[in-house]
Short mmCIF file of N, CA and C in Angstrom, two decimals:
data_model
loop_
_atom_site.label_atom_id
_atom_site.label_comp_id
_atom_site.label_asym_id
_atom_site.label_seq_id
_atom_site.Cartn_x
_atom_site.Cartn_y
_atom_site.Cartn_z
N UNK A 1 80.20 -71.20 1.27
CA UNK A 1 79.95 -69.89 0.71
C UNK A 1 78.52 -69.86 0.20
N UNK A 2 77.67 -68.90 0.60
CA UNK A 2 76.44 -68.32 0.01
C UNK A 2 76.31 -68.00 -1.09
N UNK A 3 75.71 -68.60 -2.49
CA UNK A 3 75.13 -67.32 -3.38
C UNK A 3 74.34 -67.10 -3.25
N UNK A 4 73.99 -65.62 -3.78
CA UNK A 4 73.23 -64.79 -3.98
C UNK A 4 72.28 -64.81 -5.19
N UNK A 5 71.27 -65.48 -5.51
CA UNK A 5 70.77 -65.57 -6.26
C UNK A 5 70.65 -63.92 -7.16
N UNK A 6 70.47 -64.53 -8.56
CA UNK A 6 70.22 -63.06 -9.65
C UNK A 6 69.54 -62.08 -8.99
N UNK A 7 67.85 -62.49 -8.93
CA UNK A 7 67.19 -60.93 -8.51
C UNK A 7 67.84 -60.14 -7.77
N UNK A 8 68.53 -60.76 -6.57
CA UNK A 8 68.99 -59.90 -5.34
C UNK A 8 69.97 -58.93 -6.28
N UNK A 9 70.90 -59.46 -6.91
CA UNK A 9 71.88 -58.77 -7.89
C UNK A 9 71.17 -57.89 -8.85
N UNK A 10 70.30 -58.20 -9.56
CA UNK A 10 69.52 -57.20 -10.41
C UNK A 10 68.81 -56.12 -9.47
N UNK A 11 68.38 -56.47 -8.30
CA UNK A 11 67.83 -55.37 -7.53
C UNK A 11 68.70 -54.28 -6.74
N UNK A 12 69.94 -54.59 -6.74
CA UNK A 12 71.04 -53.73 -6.03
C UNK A 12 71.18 -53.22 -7.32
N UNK A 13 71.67 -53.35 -8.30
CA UNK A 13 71.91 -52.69 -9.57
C UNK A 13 71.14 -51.84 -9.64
N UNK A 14 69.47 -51.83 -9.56
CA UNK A 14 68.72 -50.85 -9.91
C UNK A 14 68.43 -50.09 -8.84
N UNK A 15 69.19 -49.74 -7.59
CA UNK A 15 69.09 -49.46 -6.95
C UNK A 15 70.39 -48.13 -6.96
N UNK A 16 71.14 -48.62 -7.39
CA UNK A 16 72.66 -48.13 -7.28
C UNK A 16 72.50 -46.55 -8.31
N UNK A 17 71.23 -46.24 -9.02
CA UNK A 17 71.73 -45.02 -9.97
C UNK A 17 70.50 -44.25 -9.06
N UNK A 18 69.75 -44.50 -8.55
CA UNK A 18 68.88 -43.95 -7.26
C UNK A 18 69.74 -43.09 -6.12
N UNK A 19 70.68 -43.75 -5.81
CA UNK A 19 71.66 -43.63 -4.48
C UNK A 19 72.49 -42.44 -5.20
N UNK A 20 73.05 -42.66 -6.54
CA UNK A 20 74.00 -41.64 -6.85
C UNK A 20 73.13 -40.53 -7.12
N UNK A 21 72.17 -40.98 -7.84
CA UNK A 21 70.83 -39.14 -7.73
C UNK A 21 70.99 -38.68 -6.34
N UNK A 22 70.58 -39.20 -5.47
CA UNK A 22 70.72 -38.57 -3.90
C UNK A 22 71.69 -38.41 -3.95
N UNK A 23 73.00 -38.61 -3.63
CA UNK A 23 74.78 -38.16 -3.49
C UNK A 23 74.93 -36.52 -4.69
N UNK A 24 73.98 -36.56 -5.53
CA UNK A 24 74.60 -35.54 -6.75
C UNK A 24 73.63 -34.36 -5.76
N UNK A 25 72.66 -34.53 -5.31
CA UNK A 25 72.16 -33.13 -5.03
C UNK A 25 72.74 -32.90 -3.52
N UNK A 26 73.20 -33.74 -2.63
CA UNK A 26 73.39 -33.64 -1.58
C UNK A 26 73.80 -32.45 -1.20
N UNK A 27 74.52 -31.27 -2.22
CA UNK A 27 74.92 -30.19 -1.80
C UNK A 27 74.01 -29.41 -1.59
N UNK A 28 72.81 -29.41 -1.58
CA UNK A 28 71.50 -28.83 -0.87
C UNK A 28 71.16 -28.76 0.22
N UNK A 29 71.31 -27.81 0.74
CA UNK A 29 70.60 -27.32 2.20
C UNK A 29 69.78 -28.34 2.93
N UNK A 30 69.31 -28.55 3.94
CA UNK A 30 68.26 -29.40 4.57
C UNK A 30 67.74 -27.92 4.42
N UNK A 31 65.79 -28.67 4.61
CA UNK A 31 65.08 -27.26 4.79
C UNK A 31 65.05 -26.67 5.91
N UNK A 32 65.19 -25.91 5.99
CA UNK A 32 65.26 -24.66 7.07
C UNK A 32 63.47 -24.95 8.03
N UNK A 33 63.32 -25.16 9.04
CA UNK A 33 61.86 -24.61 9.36
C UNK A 33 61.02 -24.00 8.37
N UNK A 34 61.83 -22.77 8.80
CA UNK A 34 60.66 -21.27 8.15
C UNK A 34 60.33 -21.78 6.87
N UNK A 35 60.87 -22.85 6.14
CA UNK A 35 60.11 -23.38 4.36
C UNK A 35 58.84 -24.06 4.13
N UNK A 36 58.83 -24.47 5.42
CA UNK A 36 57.47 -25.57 6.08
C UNK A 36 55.94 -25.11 5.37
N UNK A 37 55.70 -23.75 5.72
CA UNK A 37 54.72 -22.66 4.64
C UNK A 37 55.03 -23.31 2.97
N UNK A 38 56.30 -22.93 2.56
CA UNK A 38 56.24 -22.95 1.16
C UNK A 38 56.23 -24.29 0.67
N UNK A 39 56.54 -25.47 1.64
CA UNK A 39 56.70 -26.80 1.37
C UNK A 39 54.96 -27.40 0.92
N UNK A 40 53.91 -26.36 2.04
CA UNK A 40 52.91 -27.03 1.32
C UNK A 40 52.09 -26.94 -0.19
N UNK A 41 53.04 -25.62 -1.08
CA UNK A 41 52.39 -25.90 -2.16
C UNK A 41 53.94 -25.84 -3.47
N UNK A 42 54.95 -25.94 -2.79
CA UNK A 42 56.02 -26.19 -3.67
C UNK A 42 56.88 -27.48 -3.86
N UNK A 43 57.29 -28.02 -4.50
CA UNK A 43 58.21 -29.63 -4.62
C UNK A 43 59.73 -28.75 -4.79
N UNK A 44 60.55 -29.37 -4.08
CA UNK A 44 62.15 -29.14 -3.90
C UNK A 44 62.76 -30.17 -5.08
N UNK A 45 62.28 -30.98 -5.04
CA UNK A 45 62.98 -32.66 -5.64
C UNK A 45 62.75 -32.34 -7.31
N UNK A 46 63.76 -32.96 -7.45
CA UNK A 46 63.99 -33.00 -9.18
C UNK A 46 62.61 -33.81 -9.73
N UNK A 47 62.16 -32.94 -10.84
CA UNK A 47 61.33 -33.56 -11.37
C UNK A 47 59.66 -33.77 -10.56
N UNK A 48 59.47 -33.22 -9.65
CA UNK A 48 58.09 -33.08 -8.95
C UNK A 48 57.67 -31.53 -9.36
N UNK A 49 56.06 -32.25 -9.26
CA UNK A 49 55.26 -31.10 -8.87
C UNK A 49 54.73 -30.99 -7.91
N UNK A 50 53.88 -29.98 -7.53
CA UNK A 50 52.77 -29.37 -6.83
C UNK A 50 52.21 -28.35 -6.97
N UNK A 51 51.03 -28.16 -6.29
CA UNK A 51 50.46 -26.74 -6.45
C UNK A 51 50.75 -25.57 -7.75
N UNK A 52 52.37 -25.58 -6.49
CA UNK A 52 52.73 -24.41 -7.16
C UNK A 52 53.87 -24.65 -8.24
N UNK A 53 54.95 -23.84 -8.80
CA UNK A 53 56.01 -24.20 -9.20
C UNK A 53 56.93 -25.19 -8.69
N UNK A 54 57.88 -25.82 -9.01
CA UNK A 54 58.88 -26.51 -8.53
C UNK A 54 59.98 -25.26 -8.19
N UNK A 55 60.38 -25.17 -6.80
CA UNK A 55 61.94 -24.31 -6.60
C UNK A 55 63.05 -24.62 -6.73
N UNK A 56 63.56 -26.04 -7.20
CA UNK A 56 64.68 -26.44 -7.51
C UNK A 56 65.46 -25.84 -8.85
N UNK A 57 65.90 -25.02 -8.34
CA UNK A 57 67.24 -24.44 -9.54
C UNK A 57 66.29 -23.06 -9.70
N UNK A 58 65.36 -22.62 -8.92
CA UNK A 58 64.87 -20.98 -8.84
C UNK A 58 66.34 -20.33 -8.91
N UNK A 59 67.51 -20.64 -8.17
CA UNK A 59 68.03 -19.34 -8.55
C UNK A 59 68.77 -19.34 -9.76
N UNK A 60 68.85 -17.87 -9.92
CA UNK A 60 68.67 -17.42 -11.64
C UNK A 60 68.21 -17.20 -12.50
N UNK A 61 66.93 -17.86 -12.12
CA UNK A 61 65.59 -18.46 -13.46
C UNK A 61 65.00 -17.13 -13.02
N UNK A 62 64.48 -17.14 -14.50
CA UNK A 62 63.58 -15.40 -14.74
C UNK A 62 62.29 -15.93 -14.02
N UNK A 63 61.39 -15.39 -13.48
CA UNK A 63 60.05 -14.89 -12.82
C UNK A 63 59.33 -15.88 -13.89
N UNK A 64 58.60 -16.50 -13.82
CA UNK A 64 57.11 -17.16 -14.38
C UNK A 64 57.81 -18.22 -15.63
N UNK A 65 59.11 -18.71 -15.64
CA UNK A 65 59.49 -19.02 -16.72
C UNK A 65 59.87 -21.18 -16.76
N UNK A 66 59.56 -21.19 -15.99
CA UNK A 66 59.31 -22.68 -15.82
C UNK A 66 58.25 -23.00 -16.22
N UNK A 67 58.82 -23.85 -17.41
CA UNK A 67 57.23 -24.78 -18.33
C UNK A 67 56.38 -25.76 -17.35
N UNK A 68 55.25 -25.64 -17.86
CA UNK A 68 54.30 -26.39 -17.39
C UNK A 68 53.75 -26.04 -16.11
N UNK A 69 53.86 -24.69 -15.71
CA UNK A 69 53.11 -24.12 -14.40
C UNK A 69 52.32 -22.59 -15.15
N UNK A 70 50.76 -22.91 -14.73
CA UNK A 70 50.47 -21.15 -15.19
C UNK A 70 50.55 -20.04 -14.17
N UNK A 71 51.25 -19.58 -14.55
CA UNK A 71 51.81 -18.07 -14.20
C UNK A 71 51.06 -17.14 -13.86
N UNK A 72 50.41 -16.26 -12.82
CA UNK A 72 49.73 -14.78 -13.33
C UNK A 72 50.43 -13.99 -14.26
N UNK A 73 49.21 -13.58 -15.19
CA UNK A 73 49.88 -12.25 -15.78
C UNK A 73 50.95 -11.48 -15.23
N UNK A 74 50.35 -11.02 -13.84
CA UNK A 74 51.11 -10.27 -13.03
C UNK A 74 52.71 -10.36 -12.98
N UNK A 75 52.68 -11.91 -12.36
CA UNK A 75 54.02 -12.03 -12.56
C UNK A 75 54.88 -12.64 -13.89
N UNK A 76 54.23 -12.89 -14.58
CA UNK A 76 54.76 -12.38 -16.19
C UNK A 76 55.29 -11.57 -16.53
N UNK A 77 54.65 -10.66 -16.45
CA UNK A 77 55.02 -9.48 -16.71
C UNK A 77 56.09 -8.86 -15.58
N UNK A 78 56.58 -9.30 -14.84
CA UNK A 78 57.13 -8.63 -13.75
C UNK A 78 58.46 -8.73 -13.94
N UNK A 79 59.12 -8.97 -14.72
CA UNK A 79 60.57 -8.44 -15.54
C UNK A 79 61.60 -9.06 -14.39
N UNK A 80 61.41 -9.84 -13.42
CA UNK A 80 62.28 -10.43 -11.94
C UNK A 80 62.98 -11.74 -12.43
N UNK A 81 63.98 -11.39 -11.78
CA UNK A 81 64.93 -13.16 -11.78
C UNK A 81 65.16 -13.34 -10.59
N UNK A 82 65.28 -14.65 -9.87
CA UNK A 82 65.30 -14.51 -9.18
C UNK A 82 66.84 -15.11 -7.98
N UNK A 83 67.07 -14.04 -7.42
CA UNK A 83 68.49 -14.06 -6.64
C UNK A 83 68.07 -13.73 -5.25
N UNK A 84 69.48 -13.55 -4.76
CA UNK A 84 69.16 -13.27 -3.17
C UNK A 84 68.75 -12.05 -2.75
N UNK A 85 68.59 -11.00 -3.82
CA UNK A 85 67.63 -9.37 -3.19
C UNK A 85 66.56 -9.65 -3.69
N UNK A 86 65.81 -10.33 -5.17
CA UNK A 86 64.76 -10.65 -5.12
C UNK A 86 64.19 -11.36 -4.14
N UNK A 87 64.41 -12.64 -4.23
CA UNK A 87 63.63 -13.40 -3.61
C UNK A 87 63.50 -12.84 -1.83
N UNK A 88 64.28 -12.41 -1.63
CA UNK A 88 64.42 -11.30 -0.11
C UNK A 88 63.11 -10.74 -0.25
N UNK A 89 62.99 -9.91 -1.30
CA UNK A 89 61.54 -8.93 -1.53
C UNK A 89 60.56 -9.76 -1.44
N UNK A 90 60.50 -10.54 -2.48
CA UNK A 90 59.60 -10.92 -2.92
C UNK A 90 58.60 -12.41 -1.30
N UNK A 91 59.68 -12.51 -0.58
CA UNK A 91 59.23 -13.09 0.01
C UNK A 91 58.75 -12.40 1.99
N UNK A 92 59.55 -10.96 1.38
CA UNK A 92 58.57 -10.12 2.28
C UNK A 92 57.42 -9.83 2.25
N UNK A 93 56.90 -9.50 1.05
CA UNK A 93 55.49 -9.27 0.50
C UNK A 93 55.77 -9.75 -0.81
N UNK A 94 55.06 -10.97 -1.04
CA UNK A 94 54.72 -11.44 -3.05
C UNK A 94 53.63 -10.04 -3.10
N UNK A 95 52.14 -9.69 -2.44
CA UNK A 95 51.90 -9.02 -3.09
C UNK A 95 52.33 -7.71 -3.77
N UNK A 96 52.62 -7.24 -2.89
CA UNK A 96 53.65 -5.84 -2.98
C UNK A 96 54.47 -5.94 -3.77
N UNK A 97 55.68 -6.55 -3.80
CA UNK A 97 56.49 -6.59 -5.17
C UNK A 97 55.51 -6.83 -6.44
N UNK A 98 54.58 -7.96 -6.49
CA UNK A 98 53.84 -8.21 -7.70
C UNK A 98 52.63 -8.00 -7.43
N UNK A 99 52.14 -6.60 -7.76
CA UNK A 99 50.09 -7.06 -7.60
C UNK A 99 49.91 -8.10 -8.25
N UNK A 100 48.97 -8.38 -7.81
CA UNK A 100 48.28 -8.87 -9.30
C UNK A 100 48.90 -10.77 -8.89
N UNK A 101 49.62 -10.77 -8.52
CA UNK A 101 50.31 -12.49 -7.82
C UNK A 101 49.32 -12.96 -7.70
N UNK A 102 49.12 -15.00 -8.22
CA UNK A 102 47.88 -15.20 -7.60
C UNK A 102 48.73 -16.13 -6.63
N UNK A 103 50.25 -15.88 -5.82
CA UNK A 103 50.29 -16.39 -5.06
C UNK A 103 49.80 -16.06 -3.26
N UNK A 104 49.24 -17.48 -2.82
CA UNK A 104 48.22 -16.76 -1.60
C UNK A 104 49.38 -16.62 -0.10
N UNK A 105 49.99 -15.82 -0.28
CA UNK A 105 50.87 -16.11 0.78
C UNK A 105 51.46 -14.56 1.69
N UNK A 106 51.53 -14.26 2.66
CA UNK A 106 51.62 -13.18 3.30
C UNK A 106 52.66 -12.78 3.57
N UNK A 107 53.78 -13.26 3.47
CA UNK A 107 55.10 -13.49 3.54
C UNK A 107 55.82 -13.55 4.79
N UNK A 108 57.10 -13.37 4.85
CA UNK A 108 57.84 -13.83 6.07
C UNK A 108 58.39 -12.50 6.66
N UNK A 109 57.92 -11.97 7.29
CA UNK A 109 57.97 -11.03 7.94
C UNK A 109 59.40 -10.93 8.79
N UNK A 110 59.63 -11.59 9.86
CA UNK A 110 60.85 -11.53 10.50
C UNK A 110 62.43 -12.04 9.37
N UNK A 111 63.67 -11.09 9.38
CA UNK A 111 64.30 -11.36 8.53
C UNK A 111 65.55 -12.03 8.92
N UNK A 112 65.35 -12.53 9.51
CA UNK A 112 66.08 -13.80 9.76
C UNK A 112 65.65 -15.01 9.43
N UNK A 113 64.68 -15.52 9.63
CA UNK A 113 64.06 -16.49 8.96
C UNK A 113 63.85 -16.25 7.30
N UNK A 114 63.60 -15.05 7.13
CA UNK A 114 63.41 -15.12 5.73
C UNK A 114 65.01 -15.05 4.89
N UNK A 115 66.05 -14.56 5.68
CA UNK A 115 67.12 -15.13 5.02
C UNK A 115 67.55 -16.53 5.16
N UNK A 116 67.44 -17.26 5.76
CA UNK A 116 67.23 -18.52 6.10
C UNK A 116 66.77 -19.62 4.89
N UNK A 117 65.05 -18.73 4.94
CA UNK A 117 64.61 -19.44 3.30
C UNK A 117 65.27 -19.28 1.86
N UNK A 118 65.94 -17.97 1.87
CA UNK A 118 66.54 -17.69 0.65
C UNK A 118 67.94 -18.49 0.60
N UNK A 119 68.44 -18.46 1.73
CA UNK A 119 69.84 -19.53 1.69
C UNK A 119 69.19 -20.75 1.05
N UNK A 120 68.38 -21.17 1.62
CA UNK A 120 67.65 -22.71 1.23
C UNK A 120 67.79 -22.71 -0.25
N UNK A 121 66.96 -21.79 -0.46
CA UNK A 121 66.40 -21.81 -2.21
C UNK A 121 67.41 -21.59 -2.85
N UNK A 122 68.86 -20.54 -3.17
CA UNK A 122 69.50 -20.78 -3.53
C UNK A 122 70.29 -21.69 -3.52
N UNK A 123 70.09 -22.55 -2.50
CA UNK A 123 71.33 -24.05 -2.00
C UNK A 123 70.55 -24.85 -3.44
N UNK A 124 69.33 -25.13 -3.68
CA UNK A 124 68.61 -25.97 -4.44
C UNK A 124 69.20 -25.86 -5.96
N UNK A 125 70.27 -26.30 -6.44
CA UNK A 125 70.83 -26.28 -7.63
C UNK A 125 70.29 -27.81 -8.71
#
């Protein structure tokens, strides 16, 4: 019979609450294509940043209200939460729903794909 020396045992251990983080979100969507755009200035994953806001757990959350990202005025002020008719809008035209957005993005025009992305984003709990 083989043992297994400690480290190997201490390193599966610290390995094992990693694996159950992945298993707890698993009920999340894979990304859709059409997210590929928003992937380059948004983080999906718990606890990341980028660029822009983090979208994990967007749905529900009021408009500009996630700490530690600055906001435009614009959309501060823009009184939105965001669900599946917002984010629909908002990802037809950000400017149009919000002047004043300093997000740089033109939106998703064909609406199939853009329901696509909104399935995504709401899957992200």
């Amino acid at each position: 019979m083989k043992t297994i020396p400690f480290p190997t045992f201490r390193a599966a251990a610290l390995l094992l609450p990693a694996a159950a983080g992945t298993a707890a979100h698993a009920h999340a969507q894979a990304p859709t294509p059409g997210f590929a755009p928003c992937a380059a200035c948004h983080a999906t994953a718990p606890g990341k940043t980028s660029f822009g806001p983090n979208l994990r757990g967007v749905a529900g959350r009021k408009a500009a209200s996630l700490p530690g990202y600055s906001y435009s005025p614009a959309l501060k002020a823009s009184g939105l939460t965001w669900d599946a008719a917002t984010l629909d809008r908002w990802l037809t035209a950000p400017q149009k729903l919000v002047p004043g957005t300093k997000m740089p993005f033109p939106g998703i025009p064909d609406a199939t794909r853009r329901r696509q992305v909104v399935d995504y984003l709401l899957s992200l709990r």
